[in-house]
Coordinates of C-alpha atoms and ligand atoms in Angstrom, one line a residue:
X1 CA 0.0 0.0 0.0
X2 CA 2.8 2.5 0.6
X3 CA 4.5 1.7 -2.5
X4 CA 1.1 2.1 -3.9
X5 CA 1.4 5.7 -3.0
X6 CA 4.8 6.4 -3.6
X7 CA 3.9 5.6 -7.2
X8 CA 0.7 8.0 -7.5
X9 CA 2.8 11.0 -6.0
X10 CA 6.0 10.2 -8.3
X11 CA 3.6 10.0 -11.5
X12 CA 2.0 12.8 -10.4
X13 CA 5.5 15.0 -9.7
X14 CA 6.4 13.5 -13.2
X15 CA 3.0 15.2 -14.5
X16 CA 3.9 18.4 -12.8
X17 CA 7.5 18.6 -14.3
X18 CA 9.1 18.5 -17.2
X19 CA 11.3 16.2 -17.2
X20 CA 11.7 12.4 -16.2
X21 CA 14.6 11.6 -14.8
X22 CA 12.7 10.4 -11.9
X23 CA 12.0 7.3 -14.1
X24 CA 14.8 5.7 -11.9
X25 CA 12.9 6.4 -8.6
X26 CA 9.6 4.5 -10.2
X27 CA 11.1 1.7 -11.0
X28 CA 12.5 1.4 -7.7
X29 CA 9.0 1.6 -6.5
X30 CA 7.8 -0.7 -8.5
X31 CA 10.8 -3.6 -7.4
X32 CA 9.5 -2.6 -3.4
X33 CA 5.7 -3.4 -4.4
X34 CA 6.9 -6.3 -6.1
X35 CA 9.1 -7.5 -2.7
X36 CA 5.5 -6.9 -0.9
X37 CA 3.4 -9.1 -3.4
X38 CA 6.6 -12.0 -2.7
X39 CA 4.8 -12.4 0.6
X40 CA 1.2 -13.0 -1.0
X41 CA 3.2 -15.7 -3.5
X42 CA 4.6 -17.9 -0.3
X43 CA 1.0 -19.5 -0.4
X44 CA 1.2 -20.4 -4.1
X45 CA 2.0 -24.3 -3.3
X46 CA 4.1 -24.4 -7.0
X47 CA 6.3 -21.6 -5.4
X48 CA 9.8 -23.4 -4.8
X49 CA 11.0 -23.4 -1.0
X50 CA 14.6 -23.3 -1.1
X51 CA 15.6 -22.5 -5.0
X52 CA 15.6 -18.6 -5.2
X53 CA 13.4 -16.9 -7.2
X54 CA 13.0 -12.7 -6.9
X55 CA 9.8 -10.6 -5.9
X56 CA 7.4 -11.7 -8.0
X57 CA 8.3 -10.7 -11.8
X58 CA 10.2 -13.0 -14.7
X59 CA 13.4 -14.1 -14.7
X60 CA 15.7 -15.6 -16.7
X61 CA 19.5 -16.1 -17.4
X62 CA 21.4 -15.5 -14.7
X63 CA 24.7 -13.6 -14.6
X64 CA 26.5 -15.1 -11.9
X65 CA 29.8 -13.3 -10.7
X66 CA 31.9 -13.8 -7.3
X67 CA 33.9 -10.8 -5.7
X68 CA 35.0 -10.6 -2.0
X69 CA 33.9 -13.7 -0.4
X70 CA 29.7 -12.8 -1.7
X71 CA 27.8 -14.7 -4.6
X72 CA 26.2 -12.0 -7.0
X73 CA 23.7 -13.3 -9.4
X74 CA 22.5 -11.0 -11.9
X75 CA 19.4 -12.1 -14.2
X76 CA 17.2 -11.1 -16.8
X77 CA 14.2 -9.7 -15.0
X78 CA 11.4 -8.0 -15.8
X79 CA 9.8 -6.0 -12.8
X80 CA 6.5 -6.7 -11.3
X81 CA 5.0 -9.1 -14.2
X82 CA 5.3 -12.5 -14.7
X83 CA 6.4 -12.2 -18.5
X84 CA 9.1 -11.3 -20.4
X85 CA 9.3 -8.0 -22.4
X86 CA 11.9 -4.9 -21.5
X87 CA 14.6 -6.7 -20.0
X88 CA 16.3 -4.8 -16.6
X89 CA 19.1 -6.6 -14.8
X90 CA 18.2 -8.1 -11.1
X91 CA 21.1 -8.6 -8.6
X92 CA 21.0 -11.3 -6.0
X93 CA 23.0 -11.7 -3.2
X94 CA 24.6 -14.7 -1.0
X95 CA 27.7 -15.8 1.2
X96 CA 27.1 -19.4 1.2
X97 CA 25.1 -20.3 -2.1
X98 CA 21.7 -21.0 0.1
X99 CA 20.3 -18.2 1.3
X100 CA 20.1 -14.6 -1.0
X101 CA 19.3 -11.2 -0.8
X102 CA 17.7 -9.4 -3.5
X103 CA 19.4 -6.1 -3.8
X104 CA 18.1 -2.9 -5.9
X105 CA 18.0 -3.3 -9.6
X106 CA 21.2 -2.9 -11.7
X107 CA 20.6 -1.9 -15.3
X108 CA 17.2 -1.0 -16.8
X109 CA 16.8 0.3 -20.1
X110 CA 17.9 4.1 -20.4
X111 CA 15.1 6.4 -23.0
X112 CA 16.5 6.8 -25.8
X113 CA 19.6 4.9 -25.5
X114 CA 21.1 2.2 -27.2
X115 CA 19.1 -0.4 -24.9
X116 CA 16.0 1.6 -24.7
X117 CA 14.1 -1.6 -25.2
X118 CA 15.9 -3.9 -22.9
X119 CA 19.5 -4.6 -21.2
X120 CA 19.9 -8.2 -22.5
X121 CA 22.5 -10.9 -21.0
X122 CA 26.3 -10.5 -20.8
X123 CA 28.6 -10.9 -17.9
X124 CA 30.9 -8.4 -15.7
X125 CA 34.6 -8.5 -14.6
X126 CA 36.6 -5.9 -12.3
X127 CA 39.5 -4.3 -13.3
X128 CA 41.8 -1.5 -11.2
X129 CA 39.0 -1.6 -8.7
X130 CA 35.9 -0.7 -10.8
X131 CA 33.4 -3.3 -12.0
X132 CA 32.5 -3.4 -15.9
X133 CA 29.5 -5.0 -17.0
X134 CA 28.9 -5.9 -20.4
X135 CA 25.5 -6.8 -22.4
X136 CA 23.4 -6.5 -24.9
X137 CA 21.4 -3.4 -26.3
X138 CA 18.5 -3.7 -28.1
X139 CA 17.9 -3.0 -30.9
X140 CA 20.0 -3.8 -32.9
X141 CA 21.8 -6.1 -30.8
X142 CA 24.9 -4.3 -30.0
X143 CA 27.3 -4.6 -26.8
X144 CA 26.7 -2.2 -24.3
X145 CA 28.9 -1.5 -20.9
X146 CA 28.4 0.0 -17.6
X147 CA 30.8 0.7 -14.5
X148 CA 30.3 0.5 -11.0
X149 CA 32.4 1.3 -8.0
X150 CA 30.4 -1.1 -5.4
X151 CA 28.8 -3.6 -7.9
X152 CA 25.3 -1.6 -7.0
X153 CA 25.0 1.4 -8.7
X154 CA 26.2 1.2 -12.4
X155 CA 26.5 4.0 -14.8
X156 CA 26.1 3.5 -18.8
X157 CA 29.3 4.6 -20.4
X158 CA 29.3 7.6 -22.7
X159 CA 31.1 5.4 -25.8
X160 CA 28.0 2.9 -25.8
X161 CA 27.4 0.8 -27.7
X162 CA 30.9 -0.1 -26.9
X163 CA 30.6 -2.5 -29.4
X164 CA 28.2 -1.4 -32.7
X165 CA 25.9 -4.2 -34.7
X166 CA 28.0 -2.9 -37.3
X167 CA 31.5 -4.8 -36.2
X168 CA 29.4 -8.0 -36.8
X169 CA 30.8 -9.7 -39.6
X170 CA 28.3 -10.3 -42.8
X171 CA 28.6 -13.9 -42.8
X172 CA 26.7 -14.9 -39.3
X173 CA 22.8 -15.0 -38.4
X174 CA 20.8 -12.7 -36.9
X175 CA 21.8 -13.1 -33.4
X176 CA 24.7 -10.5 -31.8
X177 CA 24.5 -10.7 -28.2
X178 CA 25.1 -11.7 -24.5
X179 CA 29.0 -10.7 -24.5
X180 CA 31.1 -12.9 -22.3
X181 CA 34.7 -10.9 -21.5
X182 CA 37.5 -12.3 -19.7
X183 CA 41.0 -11.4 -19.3
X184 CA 44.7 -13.0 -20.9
X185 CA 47.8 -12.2 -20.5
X186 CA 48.2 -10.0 -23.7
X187 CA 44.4 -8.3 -23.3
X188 CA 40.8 -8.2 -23.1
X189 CA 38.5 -10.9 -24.8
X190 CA 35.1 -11.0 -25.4
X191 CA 32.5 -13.7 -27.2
X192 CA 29.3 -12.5 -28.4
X193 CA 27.2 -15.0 -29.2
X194 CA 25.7 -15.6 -33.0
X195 CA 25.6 -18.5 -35.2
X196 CA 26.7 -20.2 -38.9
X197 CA 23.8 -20.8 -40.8
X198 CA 23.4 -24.7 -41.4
X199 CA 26.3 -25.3 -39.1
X200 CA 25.1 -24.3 -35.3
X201 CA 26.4 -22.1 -33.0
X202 CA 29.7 -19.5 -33.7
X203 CA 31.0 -17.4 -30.5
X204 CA 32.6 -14.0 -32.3
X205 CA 35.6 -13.4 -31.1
X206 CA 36.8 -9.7 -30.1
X207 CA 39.8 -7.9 -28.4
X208 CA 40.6 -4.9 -26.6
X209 CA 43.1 -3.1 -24.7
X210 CA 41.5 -1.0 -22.6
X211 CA 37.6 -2.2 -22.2
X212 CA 36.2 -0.2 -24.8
X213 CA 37.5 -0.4 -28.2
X214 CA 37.0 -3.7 -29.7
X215 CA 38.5 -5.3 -32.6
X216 CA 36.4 -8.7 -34.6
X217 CA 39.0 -11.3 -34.8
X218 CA 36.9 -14.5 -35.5
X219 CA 34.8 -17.5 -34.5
X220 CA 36.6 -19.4 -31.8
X221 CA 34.3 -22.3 -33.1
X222 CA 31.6 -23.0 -35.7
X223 CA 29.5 -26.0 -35.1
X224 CA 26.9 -27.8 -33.5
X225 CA 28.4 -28.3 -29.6
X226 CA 27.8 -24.5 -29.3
X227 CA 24.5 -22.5 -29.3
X228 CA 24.0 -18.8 -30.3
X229 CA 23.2 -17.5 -26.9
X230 CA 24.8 -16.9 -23.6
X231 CA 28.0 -18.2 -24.6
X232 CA 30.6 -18.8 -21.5
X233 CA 34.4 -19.6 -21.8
X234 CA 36.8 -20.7 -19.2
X235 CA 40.0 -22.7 -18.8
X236 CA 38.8 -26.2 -16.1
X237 CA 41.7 -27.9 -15.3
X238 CA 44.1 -28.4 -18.0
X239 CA 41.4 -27.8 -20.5
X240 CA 39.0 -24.9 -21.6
X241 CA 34.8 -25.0 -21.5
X242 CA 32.3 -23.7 -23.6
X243 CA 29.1 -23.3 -22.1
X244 CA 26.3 -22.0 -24.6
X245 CA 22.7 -21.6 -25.1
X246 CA 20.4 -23.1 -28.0
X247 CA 17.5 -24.9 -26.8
X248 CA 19.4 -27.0 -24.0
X249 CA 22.9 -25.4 -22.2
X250 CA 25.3 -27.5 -23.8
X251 CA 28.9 -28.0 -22.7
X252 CA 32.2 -28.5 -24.6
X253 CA 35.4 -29.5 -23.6
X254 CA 38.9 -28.7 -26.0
X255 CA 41.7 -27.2 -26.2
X256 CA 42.0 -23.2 -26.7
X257 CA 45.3 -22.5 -28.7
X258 CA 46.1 -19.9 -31.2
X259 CA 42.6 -18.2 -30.0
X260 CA 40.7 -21.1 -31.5
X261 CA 38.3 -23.7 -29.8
X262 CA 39.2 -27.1 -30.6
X263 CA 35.7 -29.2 -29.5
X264 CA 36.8 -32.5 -27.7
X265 CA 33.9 -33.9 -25.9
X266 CA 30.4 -31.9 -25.8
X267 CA 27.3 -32.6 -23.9
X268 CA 24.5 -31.0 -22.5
X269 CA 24.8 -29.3 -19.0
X270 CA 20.7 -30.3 -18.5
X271 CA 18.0 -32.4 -20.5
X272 CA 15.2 -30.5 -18.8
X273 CA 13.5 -27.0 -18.2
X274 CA 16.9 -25.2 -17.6
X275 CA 18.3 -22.9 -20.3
X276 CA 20.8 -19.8 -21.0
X277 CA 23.5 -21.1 -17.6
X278 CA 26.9 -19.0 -17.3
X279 CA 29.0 -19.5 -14.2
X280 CA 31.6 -17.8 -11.7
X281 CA 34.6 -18.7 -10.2
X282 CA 35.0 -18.9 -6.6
X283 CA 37.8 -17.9 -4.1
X284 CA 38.3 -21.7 -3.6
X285 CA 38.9 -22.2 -6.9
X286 CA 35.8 -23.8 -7.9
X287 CA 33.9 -22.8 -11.2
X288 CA 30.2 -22.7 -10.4
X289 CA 27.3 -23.2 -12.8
X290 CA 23.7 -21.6 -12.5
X291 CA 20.8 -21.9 -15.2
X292 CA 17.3 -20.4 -15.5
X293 CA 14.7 -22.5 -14.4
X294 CA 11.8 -22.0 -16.7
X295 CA 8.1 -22.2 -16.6
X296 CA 6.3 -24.6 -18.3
X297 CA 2.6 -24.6 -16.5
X298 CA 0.2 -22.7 -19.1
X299 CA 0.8 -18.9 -19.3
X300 CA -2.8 -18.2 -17.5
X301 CA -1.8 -20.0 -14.5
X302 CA 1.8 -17.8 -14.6
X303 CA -0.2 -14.7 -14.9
X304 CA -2.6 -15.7 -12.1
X305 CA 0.8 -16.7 -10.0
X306 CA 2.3 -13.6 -11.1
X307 CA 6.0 -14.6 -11.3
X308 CA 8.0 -16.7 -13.5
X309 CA 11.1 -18.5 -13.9
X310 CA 13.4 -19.6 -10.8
X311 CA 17.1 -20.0 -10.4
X312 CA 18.6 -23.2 -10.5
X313 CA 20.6 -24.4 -7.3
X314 CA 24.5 -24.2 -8.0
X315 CA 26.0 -27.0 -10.0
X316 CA 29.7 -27.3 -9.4
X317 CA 31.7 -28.5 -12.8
X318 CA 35.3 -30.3 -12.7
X319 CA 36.2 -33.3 -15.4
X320 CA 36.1 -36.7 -15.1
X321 CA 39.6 -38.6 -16.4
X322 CA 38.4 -39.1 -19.5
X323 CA 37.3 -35.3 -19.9
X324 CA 33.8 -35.5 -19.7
X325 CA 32.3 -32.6 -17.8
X326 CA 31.4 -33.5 -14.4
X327 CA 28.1 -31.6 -12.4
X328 CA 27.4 -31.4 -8.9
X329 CA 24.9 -29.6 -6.3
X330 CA 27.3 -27.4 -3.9
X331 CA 28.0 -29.1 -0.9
X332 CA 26.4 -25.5 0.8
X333 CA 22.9 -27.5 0.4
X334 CA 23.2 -29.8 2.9
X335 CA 22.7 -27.3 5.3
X336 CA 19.1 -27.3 4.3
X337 CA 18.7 -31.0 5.0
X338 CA 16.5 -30.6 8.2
X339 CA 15.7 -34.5 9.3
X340 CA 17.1 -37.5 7.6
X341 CA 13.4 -38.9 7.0
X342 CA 14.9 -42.6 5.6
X343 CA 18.3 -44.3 5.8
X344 CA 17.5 -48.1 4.2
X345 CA 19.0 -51.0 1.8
X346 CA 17.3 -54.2 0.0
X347 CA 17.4 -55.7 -2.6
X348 CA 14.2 -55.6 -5.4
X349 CA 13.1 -58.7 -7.7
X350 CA 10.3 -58.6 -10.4
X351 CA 9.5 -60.7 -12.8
X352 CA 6.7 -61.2 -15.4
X353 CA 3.7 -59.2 -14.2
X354 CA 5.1 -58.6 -10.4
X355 CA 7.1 -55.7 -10.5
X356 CA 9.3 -55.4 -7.7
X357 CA 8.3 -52.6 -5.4
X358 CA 9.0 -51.0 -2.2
X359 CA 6.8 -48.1 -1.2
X360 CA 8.3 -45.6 1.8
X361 CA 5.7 -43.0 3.2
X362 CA 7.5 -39.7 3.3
X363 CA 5.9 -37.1 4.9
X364 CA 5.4 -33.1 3.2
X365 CA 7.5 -34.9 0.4
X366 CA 7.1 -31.6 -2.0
X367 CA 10.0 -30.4 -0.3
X368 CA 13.1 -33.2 0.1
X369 CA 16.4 -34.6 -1.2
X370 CA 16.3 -38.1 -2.4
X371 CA 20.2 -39.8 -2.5
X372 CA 20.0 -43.3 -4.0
X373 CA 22.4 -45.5 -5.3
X374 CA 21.5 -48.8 -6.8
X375 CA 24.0 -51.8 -7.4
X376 CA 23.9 -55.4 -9.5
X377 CA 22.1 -53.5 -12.3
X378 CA 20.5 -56.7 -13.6
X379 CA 16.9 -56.0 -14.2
X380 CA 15.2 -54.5 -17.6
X381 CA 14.2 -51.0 -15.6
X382 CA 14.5 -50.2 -12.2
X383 CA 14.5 -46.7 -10.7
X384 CA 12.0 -44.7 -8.7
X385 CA 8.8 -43.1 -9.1
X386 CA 8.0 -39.8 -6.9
X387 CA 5.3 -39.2 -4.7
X388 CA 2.6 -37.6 -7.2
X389 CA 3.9 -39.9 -9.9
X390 CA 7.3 -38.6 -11.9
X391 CA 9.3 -41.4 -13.0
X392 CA 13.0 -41.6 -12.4
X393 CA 13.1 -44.8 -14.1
X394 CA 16.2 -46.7 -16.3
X395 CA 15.5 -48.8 -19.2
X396 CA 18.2 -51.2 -20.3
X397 CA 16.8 -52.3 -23.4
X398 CA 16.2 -49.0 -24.7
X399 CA 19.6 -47.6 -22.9
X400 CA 17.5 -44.2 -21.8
X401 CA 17.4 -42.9 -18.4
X402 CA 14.2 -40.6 -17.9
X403 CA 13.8 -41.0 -21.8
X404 CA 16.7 -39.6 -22.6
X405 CA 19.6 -41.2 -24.5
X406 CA 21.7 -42.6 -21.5
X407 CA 24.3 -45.8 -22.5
X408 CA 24.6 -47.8 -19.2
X409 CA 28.0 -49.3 -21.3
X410 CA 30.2 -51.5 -18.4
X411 CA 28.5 -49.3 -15.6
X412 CA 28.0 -51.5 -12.3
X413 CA 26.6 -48.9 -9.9
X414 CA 23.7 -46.3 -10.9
X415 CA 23.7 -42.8 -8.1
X416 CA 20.6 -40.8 -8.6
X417 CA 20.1 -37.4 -6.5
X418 CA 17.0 -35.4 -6.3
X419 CA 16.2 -32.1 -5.4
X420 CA 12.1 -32.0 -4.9
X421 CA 11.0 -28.7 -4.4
X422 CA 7.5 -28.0 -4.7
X423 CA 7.1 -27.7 -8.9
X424 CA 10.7 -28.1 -9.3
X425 CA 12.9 -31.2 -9.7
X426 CA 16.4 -31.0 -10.5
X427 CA 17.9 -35.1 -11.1
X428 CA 21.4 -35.9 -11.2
X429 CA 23.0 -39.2 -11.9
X430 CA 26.5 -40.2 -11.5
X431 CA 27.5 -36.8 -11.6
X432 CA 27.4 -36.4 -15.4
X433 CA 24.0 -36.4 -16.4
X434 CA 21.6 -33.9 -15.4
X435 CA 17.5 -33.4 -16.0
X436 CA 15.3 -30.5 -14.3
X437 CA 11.5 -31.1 -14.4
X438 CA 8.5 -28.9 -13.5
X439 CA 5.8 -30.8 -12.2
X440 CA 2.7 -28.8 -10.8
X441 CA 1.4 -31.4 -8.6
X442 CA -1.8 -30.8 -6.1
X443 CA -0.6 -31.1 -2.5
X444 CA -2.8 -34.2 -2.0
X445 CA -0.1 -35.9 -4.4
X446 CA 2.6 -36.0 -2.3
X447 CA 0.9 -38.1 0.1
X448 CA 2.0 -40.8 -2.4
X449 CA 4.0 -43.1 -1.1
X450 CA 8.1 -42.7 -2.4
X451 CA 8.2 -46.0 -5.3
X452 CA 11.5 -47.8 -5.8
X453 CA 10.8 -50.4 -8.8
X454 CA 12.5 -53.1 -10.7
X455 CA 11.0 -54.7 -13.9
X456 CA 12.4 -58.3 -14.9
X457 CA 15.0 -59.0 -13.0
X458 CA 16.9 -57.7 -9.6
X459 CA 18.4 -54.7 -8.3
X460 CA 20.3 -53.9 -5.2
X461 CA 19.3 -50.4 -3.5
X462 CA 23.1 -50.1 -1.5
X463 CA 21.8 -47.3 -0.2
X464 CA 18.4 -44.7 0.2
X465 CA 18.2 -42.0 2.1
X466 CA 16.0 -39.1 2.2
X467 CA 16.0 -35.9 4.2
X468 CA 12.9 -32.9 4.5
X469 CA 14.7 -29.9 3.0
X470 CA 14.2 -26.1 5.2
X471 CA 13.2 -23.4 3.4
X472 CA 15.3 -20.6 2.1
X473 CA 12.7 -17.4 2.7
Ligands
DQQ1 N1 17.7 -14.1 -23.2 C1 18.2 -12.8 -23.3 C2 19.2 -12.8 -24.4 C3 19.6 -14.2 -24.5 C4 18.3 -15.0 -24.2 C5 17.1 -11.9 -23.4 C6 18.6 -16.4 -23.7 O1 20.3 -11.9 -24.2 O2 20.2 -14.6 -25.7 O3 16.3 -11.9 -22.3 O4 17.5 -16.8 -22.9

């Protein structure tokens, strides 16, 4: 209610003058009415528990960046609806990866600008003690920077578009944007993401001396283990990582030499809802993944919710031997496990029509962590089926785990952890394989009994265990 009137007397005060650069001010208004109505969205039983999502708006792509022992995530966000349109830039907040702050807004789109019609997704670095974030314009798509002293307040520089839609070479699609800039030893780098027509993604390389002017070298790869948005680009170990956007997040692990990507092994970071991911890197060392958790409920119910999109919980990447990218929760979530609810073992049979089947009560089971981790694989399927009735299920003959293409190849053991948080569900398998679902269950449902199956044949469950997760808000 008192943002309510804030508003009326700043539109009136804009009314009574003649200019409006108290714009600003309004939208800042509008982000406080927006923290108010996150109170009214606690009873909206979809409404994750413990995976962040902002005052009741849209969100998408995160921008993650680590500075002084605190977590920033930036996002796409746009204020007070629950649907995307002129894109502003949210900043979050956290020292342990669990629990965030929403802090005032950090870009929104400057009247008659070059991103008058949205601040679109990039990434920031700090140099000589000032932060520099970089992203997209629109329109056109050209690369636009602003500075900051505290990582709060950011002012657009007076050279924008630092980078101009006409430095895009001829030969590339449509799509210019979401710079990712990092530093070498001889300069500045950036990728803006684009692609090759027929061929798949194509990260634009640029340089610079000094932040501003860029020069177009070339694609640091052309193919189809990159997408054309969101690109990210890191050394991991004694290899670089290409994370990038086109329908899924895909990964891609190579060598960079000679400032070319030379694609090894590729993948994608997530089979599910879970799109545009970029990452930071801690003071531990560790490089830290976070994706946008989309909607997929009709967009009547979003607009009756009235927000959209959630961020993922942090995924930490590292390689296996063999170079395959490895993804994990942070260890920081335990600290939301409240009870341990099961702690069991047995072994399953089925055969013909008698599936084997042990059914665990598990109470408020919208909101736990499942750990399992099955041995002496030799049934056709076995897995587990939620309470509310999503299937977590592997299928030998067909070699797909939760439908997707999975080879069990000389695999003996089979480690499944769950995330179940309200209408999100974030699955990962042996630390290399990775689905989010949205599921917008009743509450009845998860009064379901917990499933663990096995179809023709036996499985050992080594271990189960299940805790009730706390809630971050
Ligand atoms: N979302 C942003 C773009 C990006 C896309 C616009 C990916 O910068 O390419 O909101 O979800």
């Amino acid at each position: 209610m008192a943002s309510d009137h804030r508003l009326i007397g700043l539109l009136n005060k804009i009314k009574e003058t003649s200019h409006g650069s108290i714009l600003e001010d309004i939208l800042q208004v509008v982000h406080h009415e927006a923290e108010r109505r996150l109170i009214e969205a606690a009873h909206d039983p979809q409404r994750p528990n413990y995976h962040f999502l902002p005052p009741p708006s849209w969100i998408n792509d995160p921008i993650p960046y680590f500075y002084a022992g605190h977590y920033h995530v930036f996002s796409q966000y746009h204020p007070g609806v629950p649907y995307w349109g002129n894109m502003h830039w949210n900043h979050v907040v956290s020292e342990d990866l669990v629990h965030w702050k929403n802090l005032s807004m950090a870009l929104f789109p400057t009247w008659g600008g070059p991103d008058s019609q949205g601040c679109w997704s990039g990434s920031v670095v700090e140099h000589e003690g000032l932060f520099y974030a970089f992203y997209t314009g629109v329109y056109p798509q050209q690369q636009c920077l602003a500075v900051s002293k505290d990582l709060i307040n950011w002012e657009k520089h007076p050279h924008n578009p630092v980078v101009s839609f006409l430095q895009k070479p001829p030969d590339v699609g449509d799509t210019f944007r979401d710079p990712c800039v990092w530093k070498e030893k001889d300069g500045w780098y950036m990728l803006v993401g684009s692609t090759k027509p027929n061929l798949g993604g194509s990260p634009l390389l640029f340089r610079s001396s000094d932040l501003l002017k860029w020069e177009y070298l070339h694609p640091i790869y052309q193919g189809p283990a990159a997408g054309d948005e969101c690109p990210d680009f890191f050394p991991l170990e004694n290899k670089h990582v290409l994370i990038s956007s086109r329908h899924f997040t895909k990964w891609a692990v190579g060598e960079f030499s000679n400032l070319k990507f030379e694609v090894e092994r590729a993948g994608l970071v997530d089979h599910g809802a879970f799109y545009a991911a970029n990452s930071l890197l801690d003071s531990f060392g560790r490089r830290i993944i976070f994706g946008w958790i989309r909607e997929e409920r009709p967009i009547e119910a979003q607009l009756t919710a009235g927000w959209s999109g959630v961020l993922s919980l942090p995924r930490v990447l590292s390689l296996f031997p063999n170079d395959k990218l490895r993804i994990e929760p942070v260890p920081e979530l335990k600290v939301l496990r409240n009870k341990r609810l099961v702690k069991d073992s047995f072994e399953l049979t089925g055969f013909f029509e008698n599936v084997g089947l042990r059914q665990i009560e598990i109470p408020e089971a919208n909101s736990i962590e499942i750990e399992i981790e099955f041995s002496n694989l030799s049934a056709r399927e076995w897995g587990l089926v939620l309470p509310g009735g999503e299937d977590i299920l592997y299928n030998v003959e067909q070699g797909r785990f939760m439908l997707e293409d999975y080879p069990l190849d000389d695999r003996k053991e089979f480690k499944i952890h769950i995330f179940v948080d309200n209408s999100v569900v974030e699955v990962f398998a042996n630390d290399d394989f990775c689905k989010t679902v949205r599921v917008y269950r009743d509450l009845e449902a998860y009064d379901e009994p917990l499933r663990v199956i096995c179809v023709d044949g036996k499985v050992r469950v080594k271990n189960l265990e299940v805790w009730s997760m706390g809630s971050i808000y």
